[in-house]
Short mmCIF file of C-alpha atoms in Angstrom, two decimals:
data_model
loop_
_atom_site.label_atom_id
_atom_site.label_comp_id
_atom_site.label_asym_id
_atom_site.label_seq_id
_atom_site.Cartn_x
_atom_site.Cartn_y
_atom_site.Cartn_z
CA MET O 1 -7.07 19.59 -37.96
CA ALA O 2 -6.63 21.52 -34.90
CA ASP O 3 -9.79 23.27 -35.72
CA GLU O 4 -11.69 20.11 -36.32
CA PHE O 5 -10.60 18.72 -32.88
CA ARG O 6 -11.77 22.01 -31.13
CA ARG O 7 -15.00 21.68 -32.79
CA MET O 8 -15.51 18.23 -31.79
CA LEU O 9 -14.46 18.96 -28.06
CA LEU O 10 -17.12 21.84 -28.12
CA LEU O 11 -19.54 19.56 -29.37
CA TYR O 12 -18.99 17.05 -26.86
CA ARG O 13 -18.94 19.48 -24.10
CA ARG O 14 -22.32 20.86 -25.02
CA SER O 15 -23.92 17.51 -25.29
CA HIS O 16 -22.55 15.76 -22.09
CA ARG O 17 -23.26 17.38 -18.98
CA ARG O 18 -21.28 14.83 -17.10
CA PHE O 19 -18.21 15.85 -19.11
CA ARG O 20 -18.59 19.39 -17.65
CA ILE O 21 -18.81 18.00 -14.17
CA LEU O 22 -15.70 15.94 -14.54
CA THR O 23 -13.83 18.57 -15.88
CA SER O 24 -14.90 20.96 -13.05
CA ILE O 25 -13.90 18.26 -10.51
CA MET O 26 -10.49 17.88 -12.21
CA ALA O 27 -9.71 21.66 -12.60
CA ALA O 28 -10.85 22.30 -9.04
CA GLY O 29 -8.57 19.40 -7.78
CA LEU O 30 -5.53 20.53 -9.60
CA ILE O 31 -5.96 24.05 -8.30
CA CYS O 32 -6.48 22.94 -4.70
CA THR O 33 -3.71 20.67 -4.86
CA ALA O 34 -0.97 23.04 -6.75
CA ASP O 35 -0.11 25.01 -3.76
CA PRO O 36 0.23 22.15 -1.16
CA VAL O 37 2.15 20.11 -3.63
CA SER O 38 4.64 23.07 -3.87
CA ALA O 39 4.75 23.19 -0.12
CA GLN O 40 5.26 19.37 0.02
CA LEU O 41 2.16 18.85 2.08
CA ILE O 42 0.72 16.52 -0.35
CA ASP O 43 2.41 13.07 -0.36
CA ASP O 44 0.63 11.62 -3.51
CA PHE O 45 -2.30 11.68 -5.62
CA MET O 46 -4.43 8.74 -6.92
CA PHE O 47 -6.75 8.51 -9.83
CA ARG O 48 -8.79 5.47 -10.23
CA ILE O 49 -11.45 4.42 -12.96
CA THR O 50 -13.95 1.68 -12.27
CA ASN O 51 -16.14 0.01 -14.45
CA LEU O 52 -18.86 -2.23 -12.68
CA SER O 53 -21.47 -4.22 -14.25
CA ILE O 54 -24.37 -6.31 -12.87
CA THR O 55 -26.21 -8.93 -14.97
CA GLN O 56 -27.81 -10.97 -11.84
CA VAL O 57 -29.16 -9.97 -8.74
CA GLU O 58 -30.42 -12.16 -5.85
CA LEU O 59 -33.41 -10.43 -4.04
CA ALA O 60 -35.47 -12.52 -1.52
CA GLY O 61 -34.53 -15.76 -2.78
CA GLN O 62 -35.61 -14.80 -6.58
CA THR O 63 -32.93 -13.96 -9.42
CA HIS O 64 -33.40 -10.94 -11.45
CA LYS O 65 -31.44 -10.12 -14.61
CA PRO O 66 -30.78 -6.26 -14.78
CA ASP O 67 -28.59 -4.60 -17.20
CA PHE O 68 -26.65 -2.32 -15.24
CA THR O 69 -23.36 -0.60 -15.53
CA ARG O 70 -21.73 1.93 -13.17
CA LYS O 71 -18.60 3.91 -14.17
CA LYS O 72 -16.61 5.63 -11.32
CA VAL O 73 -13.87 8.17 -11.69
CA GLU O 74 -12.03 8.62 -8.20
CA PHE O 75 -9.39 11.28 -7.50
CA GLY O 76 -7.63 11.50 -4.25
CA VAL O 77 -4.79 13.09 -2.46
CA GLY O 78 -2.89 11.88 0.52
CA VAL O 79 -1.44 13.96 3.42
CA GLY O 80 0.31 12.17 5.75
CA PRO O 81 -1.84 9.20 7.18
CA ALA O 82 -4.95 11.13 5.89
CA MET O 83 -6.47 11.16 2.48
CA LEU O 84 -9.10 13.11 0.81
CA GLY O 85 -10.88 12.71 -2.49
CA MET O 86 -13.70 12.97 -4.55
CA ILE O 87 -15.73 10.24 -6.52
CA TYR O 88 -17.77 10.86 -9.61
CA GLN O 89 -20.50 8.01 -10.44
CA HIS O 90 -22.41 7.46 -13.42
CA THR O 91 -24.89 4.73 -13.64
CA SER O 92 -26.80 3.56 -16.66
CA LYS O 93 -29.55 0.85 -17.00
CA GLY O 94 -30.21 -1.05 -20.07
CA PRO O 95 -33.58 -1.94 -21.62
CA ARG O 96 -34.03 -5.03 -19.19
CA THR O 97 -34.19 -2.66 -16.37
CA VAL O 98 -36.84 -0.54 -15.37
CA PRO O 99 -36.96 2.58 -14.82
CA GLY O 100 -34.21 3.28 -17.13
CA ARG O 101 -32.52 6.60 -16.56
CA PRO O 102 -28.69 7.08 -16.37
CA ASP O 103 -27.77 9.24 -13.45
CA ASP O 104 -24.78 10.99 -11.98
CA GLY O 105 -23.56 11.27 -8.51
CA LEU O 106 -20.81 13.11 -6.58
CA MET O 107 -19.27 11.97 -3.44
CA ILE O 108 -16.60 13.32 -1.07
CA THR O 109 -14.15 10.87 0.30
CA GLY O 110 -11.89 10.82 3.19
CA GLY O 111 -9.75 8.33 4.97
CA TYR O 112 -7.25 8.04 7.90
CA ASN O 113 -4.78 5.03 8.39
CA HIS O 114 -3.09 4.57 11.67
CA MET O 115 -0.21 1.99 12.46
CA ILE O 116 -0.87 0.77 15.76
CA HIS O 117 1.81 -1.75 15.22
CA PRO O 118 4.10 -2.75 12.28
CA ARG O 119 1.77 -5.63 12.00
CA ILE O 120 -1.70 -4.01 12.87
CA SER O 121 -3.21 -0.97 11.22
CA LEU O 122 -6.47 0.74 11.66
CA ASP O 123 -8.08 2.08 8.36
CA VAL O 124 -11.06 4.31 8.41
CA TYR O 125 -12.57 5.57 5.29
CA GLY O 126 -15.69 7.36 4.60
CA ARG O 127 -17.94 8.79 1.82
CA ILE O 128 -20.46 11.41 1.80
CA GLY O 129 -23.07 11.71 -1.18
CA ILE O 130 -23.25 15.39 -2.15
CA LEU O 131 -25.14 15.27 -5.63
CA SER O 132 -27.58 12.67 -6.91
CA ARG O 133 -31.04 12.95 -8.82
CA THR O 134 -31.98 9.39 -8.09
CA PRO O 135 -34.14 8.79 -5.06
CA ARG O 136 -32.96 6.19 -2.55
CA SER O 137 -35.64 3.73 -3.40
CA ASP O 138 -34.16 3.42 -6.90
CA PRO O 139 -31.91 0.39 -6.69
CA LEU O 140 -29.48 2.21 -8.96
CA TYR O 141 -28.81 5.17 -6.64
CA SER O 142 -25.67 6.96 -7.57
CA THR O 143 -24.33 8.02 -4.37
CA ASP O 144 -23.48 6.28 -0.98
CA THR O 145 -23.00 7.96 2.48
CA ASP O 146 -21.01 5.59 4.88
CA ILE O 147 -18.22 4.95 6.91
CA ARG O 148 -16.17 1.75 7.16
CA THR O 149 -13.44 0.86 9.52
CA LYS O 150 -11.11 -2.02 9.29
CA LEU O 151 -8.47 -3.63 11.54
CA VAL O 152 -5.78 -4.81 9.05
CA PHE O 153 -3.35 -7.34 10.11
CA SER O 154 -0.42 -7.77 7.99
CA HIS O 155 3.24 -8.88 7.85
CA PRO O 156 6.00 -6.28 6.88
CA ASP O 157 8.71 -9.00 6.17
CA GLY O 158 6.65 -11.39 4.45
CA LYS O 159 5.88 -14.95 5.47
CA GLY O 160 7.18 -17.78 3.35
CA PHE O 161 8.70 -17.88 -0.04
CA LEU O 162 7.48 -18.77 -3.65
CA PHE O 163 10.01 -19.09 -6.15
CA GLY O 164 12.32 -17.29 -4.06
CA LYS O 165 10.19 -14.20 -3.57
CA PRO O 166 8.51 -13.48 -0.38
CA LEU O 167 4.93 -13.66 0.22
CA PHE O 168 2.82 -11.20 1.98
CA PRO O 169 -0.31 -12.37 3.62
CA SER O 170 -2.85 -10.10 5.30
CA ALA O 171 -6.39 -10.01 6.81
CA TYR O 172 -8.71 -7.69 8.07
CA ALA O 173 -11.87 -7.37 10.13
CA GLY O 174 -14.19 -4.40 10.29
CA PHE O 175 -17.47 -2.97 9.51
CA ILE O 176 -19.58 -0.56 7.25
CA LEU O 177 -22.10 1.70 8.54
CA ASN O 178 -24.42 3.55 6.07
CA GLN O 179 -26.45 6.72 6.60
CA TYR O 180 -29.58 4.64 7.04
CA GLY O 181 -28.16 2.69 9.90
CA ARG O 182 -27.35 -0.64 8.09
CA PHE O 183 -24.54 -2.29 9.86
CA GLN O 184 -22.26 -4.65 7.77
CA GLY O 185 -19.65 -6.86 9.09
CA VAL O 186 -16.62 -7.40 6.80
CA GLY O 187 -13.79 -9.77 6.99
CA GLY O 188 -11.11 -10.83 4.50
CA THR O 189 -7.78 -12.27 3.76
CA GLY O 190 -5.25 -11.92 1.02
CA VAL O 191 -1.85 -12.46 -0.25
CA TRP O 192 0.62 -10.25 -2.38
CA TRP O 193 3.56 -11.64 -4.19
CA ARG O 194 5.68 -9.61 -6.59
CA GLY O 195 3.03 -7.28 -7.45
CA ALA O 196 0.05 -9.74 -7.66
CA GLY O 197 -2.54 -9.86 -5.23
CA LEU O 198 -5.32 -12.37 -4.46
CA TYR O 199 -7.88 -11.52 -1.74
CA LEU O 200 -11.01 -13.02 -0.54
CA THR O 201 -13.61 -10.99 1.63
CA VAL O 202 -16.78 -11.73 3.09
CA PHE O 203 -19.47 -9.16 4.04
CA ARG O 204 -22.87 -9.46 5.84
CA ALA O 205 -25.35 -6.94 6.78
CA VAL O 206 -26.63 -7.66 10.52
CA ASN O 207 -29.79 -5.54 10.02
CA GLY O 208 -31.89 -4.27 7.10
CA VAL O 209 -34.68 -5.22 4.63
CA SER O 210 -34.57 -8.78 3.97
CA ASP O 211 -37.49 -8.57 1.29
CA PRO O 212 -37.29 -5.63 -0.77
CA ALA O 213 -40.90 -6.15 -2.07
CA ASN O 214 -42.22 -5.95 1.43
CA PRO O 215 -39.80 -3.44 2.89
CA GLY O 216 -41.99 -2.39 5.81
CA LYS O 217 -40.91 0.88 7.49
CA HIS O 218 -37.81 1.26 5.36
CA GLY O 219 -39.87 1.48 2.20
CA ASP O 220 -38.24 4.42 0.94
CA VAL O 221 -34.73 3.39 1.36
CA LYS O 222 -35.12 -0.37 0.78
CA HIS O 223 -32.01 -0.84 -1.49
CA ALA O 224 -29.83 1.33 0.62
CA HIS O 225 -31.10 -0.74 3.59
CA LEU O 226 -30.72 -4.05 1.93
CA LYS O 227 -30.08 -6.98 4.26
CA ASN O 228 -27.23 -8.34 2.15
CA GLY O 229 -24.39 -10.64 2.13
CA GLY O 230 -21.65 -11.79 -0.11
CA VAL O 231 -18.05 -12.94 -1.05
CA ASN O 232 -15.86 -10.91 -3.11
CA LEU O 233 -12.81 -12.48 -4.86
CA ILE O 234 -10.49 -9.94 -5.90
CA ALA O 235 -7.26 -10.37 -8.25
CA SER O 236 -4.91 -7.36 -8.75
CA TYR O 237 -1.67 -6.52 -10.42
CA GLU O 238 0.58 -3.79 -9.99
CA PHE O 239 3.27 -2.46 -12.14
CA SER O 240 5.07 0.62 -11.13
CA ASP O 241 2.61 3.07 -10.11
CA LEU O 242 -0.22 1.48 -12.14
CA VAL O 243 -2.78 -1.15 -10.62
CA VAL O 244 -5.17 -3.11 -12.37
CA GLU O 245 -7.92 -4.85 -10.52
CA ILE O 246 -10.51 -7.32 -11.06
CA LYS O 247 -13.31 -7.79 -8.53
CA LYS O 248 -16.17 -10.33 -8.63
CA ASN O 249 -18.78 -10.16 -6.12
CA HIS O 250 -20.88 -13.34 -5.65
CA PRO O 251 -24.36 -12.67 -3.36
CA LEU O 252 -24.75 -15.09 -0.52
CA ARG O 253 -27.78 -13.34 0.56
CA ASN O 254 -29.55 -10.32 -1.22
CA GLY O 255 -27.22 -8.48 -3.80
CA GLY O 256 -25.52 -8.28 -7.14
CA ASN O 257 -23.56 -10.81 -8.93
CA ASP O 258 -21.28 -8.08 -10.15
CA LEU O 259 -17.96 -7.75 -11.87
CA SER O 260 -15.73 -4.66 -11.52
CA VAL O 261 -12.55 -3.76 -13.46
CA VAL O 262 -10.37 -1.05 -12.01
CA LEU O 263 -7.38 0.78 -13.31
CA GLN O 264 -5.68 3.01 -11.00
CA TYR O 265 -2.64 5.39 -10.99
CA ARG O 266 -0.89 6.66 -7.92
CA TYR O 267 2.07 8.86 -8.05
CA PHE O 268 4.11 9.83 -4.78
CA PHE O 269 5.52 13.25 -4.70
CA LYS O 270 7.87 12.23 -1.89
CA THR O 271 8.27 9.35 0.37
CA ARG O 272 8.36 9.35 4.18
CA GLU O 273 11.13 6.60 4.17
CA GLU O 274 13.65 8.96 5.60
CA MET U 1 -23.19 -22.20 7.75
CA TYR U 2 -22.43 -18.70 6.31
CA MET U 3 -21.56 -17.25 9.71
CA ARG U 4 -19.64 -20.14 10.59
CA PHE U 5 -17.44 -19.81 7.50
CA LEU U 6 -16.97 -16.01 8.23
CA THR U 7 -16.04 -16.70 11.92
CA VAL U 8 -13.62 -19.38 10.93
CA LEU U 9 -12.10 -17.36 8.25
CA VAL U 10 -11.59 -14.39 10.58
CA THR U 11 -10.37 -16.15 13.72
CA GLY U 12 -8.21 -18.53 11.79
CA THR U 13 -6.32 -15.76 10.10
CA VAL U 14 -6.07 -13.75 13.19
CA ALA U 15 -4.67 -16.94 15.04
CA ILE U 16 -2.19 -17.59 12.37
CA PHE U 17 -0.88 -13.96 12.79
CA CYS U 18 -0.74 -14.23 16.53
CA SER U 19 0.91 -17.39 16.85
CA TYR U 20 3.67 -16.30 14.55
CA SER U 21 6.62 -15.51 16.59
CA MET U 22 7.19 -11.70 16.82
CA ALA U 23 11.08 -12.25 17.66
CA TYR U 24 13.54 -12.55 14.80
CA ALA U 25 10.94 -12.48 12.03
CA GLN U 26 12.90 -10.05 10.03
CA TRP U 27 15.82 -12.09 10.01
CA LYS U 28 13.98 -15.07 8.50
CA ILE U 29 13.84 -13.29 5.17
CA VAL U 30 17.35 -11.76 5.29
CA LYS U 31 18.85 -15.40 6.03
CA LYS U 32 17.44 -16.69 2.72
CA PHE U 33 19.74 -14.47 1.03
CA VAL U 34 22.96 -14.85 3.02
CA GLN U 35 25.67 -16.64 0.95
CA PRO U 36 26.35 -20.13 1.77
CA GLN U 37 30.00 -19.56 3.20
CA VAL U 38 28.93 -16.96 5.47
CA HIS U 39 28.76 -17.57 9.25
CA ILE U 40 26.24 -16.02 11.56
CA LEU U 41 28.21 -14.73 14.59
CA GLU U 42 25.23 -13.55 16.35
CA GLU U 43 21.52 -13.39 16.01
CA SER U 44 19.07 -11.55 18.40
CA LYS U 45 15.72 -9.80 18.19
CA ASP U 46 17.51 -6.54 16.94
CA LEU U 47 20.87 -7.74 15.54
CA LEU U 48 22.38 -10.13 13.04
CA ILE U 49 26.07 -10.27 12.72
CA LEU U 50 27.38 -12.26 9.55
CA TYR U 51 30.92 -13.18 9.16
CA GLN U 52 32.96 -13.86 5.92
CA PRO U 53 35.79 -16.05 6.53
CA THR U 54 37.41 -15.23 3.13
CA LEU U 55 37.37 -11.64 3.81
CA GLY U 56 37.72 -11.81 7.49
CA ASP U 57 35.15 -9.17 7.76
CA THR U 58 31.83 -8.87 9.47
CA LEU U 59 28.48 -7.23 8.40
CA VAL U 60 26.21 -5.93 10.94
CA LEU U 61 22.50 -5.89 10.19
CA THR U 62 19.96 -4.29 12.74
CA ARG U 63 16.34 -4.14 13.07
CA GLU U 64 16.45 -0.34 13.43
CA ARG U 65 19.01 2.31 12.62
CA GLY U 66 21.75 2.30 15.25
CA PRO U 67 25.37 3.62 15.39
CA HIS U 68 26.98 0.12 14.84
CA SER U 69 24.69 -0.45 11.75
CA ASP U 70 25.96 -1.47 8.39
CA ILE U 71 22.46 -2.45 7.17
CA TYR U 72 19.42 -1.54 9.12
CA GLY U 73 15.75 -2.04 8.63
CA LYS U 74 13.05 0.35 8.66
CA ILE U 75 9.19 0.11 8.49
CA VAL U 76 7.72 2.07 5.70
CA ARG U 77 3.91 2.94 5.03
CA LYS U 78 2.74 3.71 1.60
CA ARG U 79 -0.70 4.71 1.06
CA GLY U 80 -2.55 1.77 -0.78
CA SER U 81 -0.36 -0.82 0.78
CA ASN U 82 0.39 -2.44 4.18
CA PRO U 83 3.39 -1.50 6.17
CA PHE U 84 6.52 -3.35 4.92
CA ARG U 85 10.18 -3.24 5.75
CA ILE U 86 12.80 -1.62 3.89
CA TRP U 87 16.57 -2.40 4.32
CA PHE U 88 19.04 0.53 4.01
CA VAL U 89 22.63 0.92 3.84
CA HIS U 90 24.20 2.76 6.73
CA LYS U 91 26.98 5.30 6.11
CA ASN U 92 29.27 2.94 8.10
CA LEU U 93 29.21 0.65 5.18
CA GLY U 94 28.19 2.99 2.49
CA SER U 95 31.06 5.39 2.88
CA ASP U 96 33.73 2.70 4.11
CA PRO U 97 36.26 2.70 1.29
CA THR U 98 37.66 -0.55 3.06
CA ARG U 99 34.24 -2.09 2.07
CA PRO U 100 33.47 -1.45 -1.33
CA ARG U 101 30.29 -2.50 -3.08
CA ASN U 102 31.76 -5.49 -4.84
CA THR U 103 32.55 -7.07 -1.50
CA TRP U 104 28.98 -6.90 -0.10
CA GLY U 105 28.09 -9.78 -2.45
CA ARG U 106 30.23 -12.05 -0.42
CA PHE U 107 27.88 -11.75 2.34
CA LEU U 108 24.42 -11.37 0.75
CA ARG U 109 23.02 -12.47 -2.61
CA MET U 110 22.48 -9.86 -5.20
CA THR U 111 18.64 -10.35 -4.99
CA PHE U 112 18.82 -8.66 -1.48
CA LEU U 113 21.70 -6.28 -2.25
CA ASN U 114 19.61 -4.68 -5.33
CA THR U 115 16.72 -3.90 -2.76
CA LEU U 116 19.03 -2.12 -0.52
CA ARG U 117 18.58 1.71 -0.37
CA ILE U 118 21.00 4.41 0.47
CA PRO U 119 19.29 7.47 2.27
CA ASP U 120 20.09 10.85 0.60
CA SER U 121 21.47 11.87 4.06
CA GLU U 122 23.94 9.09 4.03
CA LYS U 123 25.42 9.16 0.48
CA ARG U 124 28.99 9.88 0.14
CA GLN U 125 29.55 13.50 0.24
CA PRO U 126 32.65 14.87 -1.64
CA PRO U 127 35.20 16.26 0.47
CA GLU U 128 35.42 20.05 0.22
CA SER U 129 38.74 20.01 -1.42
CA SER U 130 37.12 17.96 -4.22
CA LEU U 131 34.24 20.51 -4.52
CA GLU U 132 36.72 23.32 -5.02
CA SER U 133 38.93 21.45 -7.28
CA LYS U 134 38.50 21.85 -11.05
CA ASN U 135 40.00 18.40 -11.69
CA HIS U 136 37.03 16.32 -12.47
CA ALA U 137 39.09 13.28 -13.05
CA THR U 138 39.74 12.77 -9.49
CA PRO U 139 37.57 10.16 -8.11
CA ILE U 140 35.15 11.74 -5.56
CA SER U 141 34.39 8.45 -3.59
CA GLY U 142 37.98 7.34 -3.35
CA THR U 143 39.07 10.22 -1.10
CA VAL U 144 36.41 10.04 1.43
CA SER U 145 37.85 8.89 4.67
CA ARG U 146 35.61 7.10 7.50
CA HIS U 147 36.96 8.95 10.48
CA ILE U 148 34.77 6.71 12.79
CA ASP U 149 36.84 3.81 11.92
CA ASN U 150 40.07 5.51 13.21
CA LEU U 151 40.55 3.83 16.59
CA GLU U 152 42.44 6.87 17.74
CA ASP U 153 39.49 9.16 17.15
CA PRO U 154 37.78 9.72 20.31
CA VAL U 155 34.45 9.94 18.11
CA TYR U 156 34.86 6.31 17.13
CA HIS U 157 34.33 5.24 20.71
CA PHE U 158 31.34 7.54 21.18
CA THR U 159 29.68 6.57 17.98
CA ARG U 160 30.44 2.78 18.74
CA GLN U 161 28.90 2.70 22.16
CA PRO U 162 27.75 0.62 23.79
CA TYR U 163 30.26 -2.09 22.57
CA ASP U 164 28.56 -5.09 21.22
CA ALA U 165 29.90 -8.16 19.55
CA ALA U 166 30.02 -6.54 16.35
CA CYS U 167 32.35 -3.73 17.56
CA ILE U 168 34.48 -6.29 19.27
CA VAL U 169 34.76 -8.65 16.15
CA ARG U 170 35.74 -5.67 13.96
CA ARG U 171 38.25 -4.32 16.36
CA VAL U 172 39.96 -7.58 16.80
CA ARG U 173 40.10 -8.22 13.10
CA ARG U 174 41.70 -4.96 12.66
CA LEU U 175 44.06 -5.33 15.34
#
């Protein structure tokens, strides 16, 4: 039984390059974090799996029906207000989408959260794409390089009650700037109650390509520079350290009508409560 | 229309947050769990004093940790969530043998008490004599004394400074 399992694992490793990449990332992550964890420098680690599928895309007023899925595996560690992580992303296209070639991408992520006031926090998060074989002109490029900043308003004591349990409302406003200079404004609001969260966010690009078929000077990066906009509805539920999240994006102007399902596990080595 | 929707969404939410009074916000949630027979002796931005007539005792809640706190709040940031307040039991209450846990429920409902946390640094420490003793049948917590409650102890006056309503009420009750 053990030999058979080992043989299967070897076969899988040989035939799946992405499995080797993922294993390497995980091993490197564990090695890098082992010492800081023992020194109590790292507060927590996070592991997140996302499955995104797009069945409909709005481009320049026209509707397209691609067959697109993207899987993301994210690993991150937190040190005080900062976090560092890595995202491995695998995209695949079905027969309805051309050209159809699966691709892998790797990104380094970093973030910083600063509490300005118990009710106001500044959140900065960035991604740097370090490995991808797909040209940017491909709508299914598998890495992103961008920075996003949010000013988050929340209530530490909750506001109002529902069935005897406090409701925690929050709102945020910010922007996302990618490496091609596309600037997107984002805003959102949400409510959290007994582990269940419901969030509505809106985003809109202020510059970029409106018609991908005639991208003008941004021909090579038309999709990374798409002048898009949309509304996201997110529902999440957390139990203990696990979080399940479902996110639905509806394009208001250019973009994919996509659905994401996220499973996240976060473990806190220690708390900074005292 | 789309821009208008976004503007209304953001400005509306910010306006709701800004218009909400900063003061006493933390007591609104606490007062939801106060037992009906309990009186509020004092309520200010930083202090809430509860009085239980049957016990003749008071419970002092403070927004932040203070020398006269029985229960105090602290803003906690956890990655992945917004800042939120956690309520802690101060050693003034946690190590007071005259106010055991079963009397706390006379002030506040169990729903709130179950969320209270006791910091490691303020958990009851066994006295030296019990650490050396081999007699494990001796209840450790029962032998702990709260020296700051001794009115003759000069440390009491030091730790209780400045005098506030809570100190006065407690002193009057004990006298």
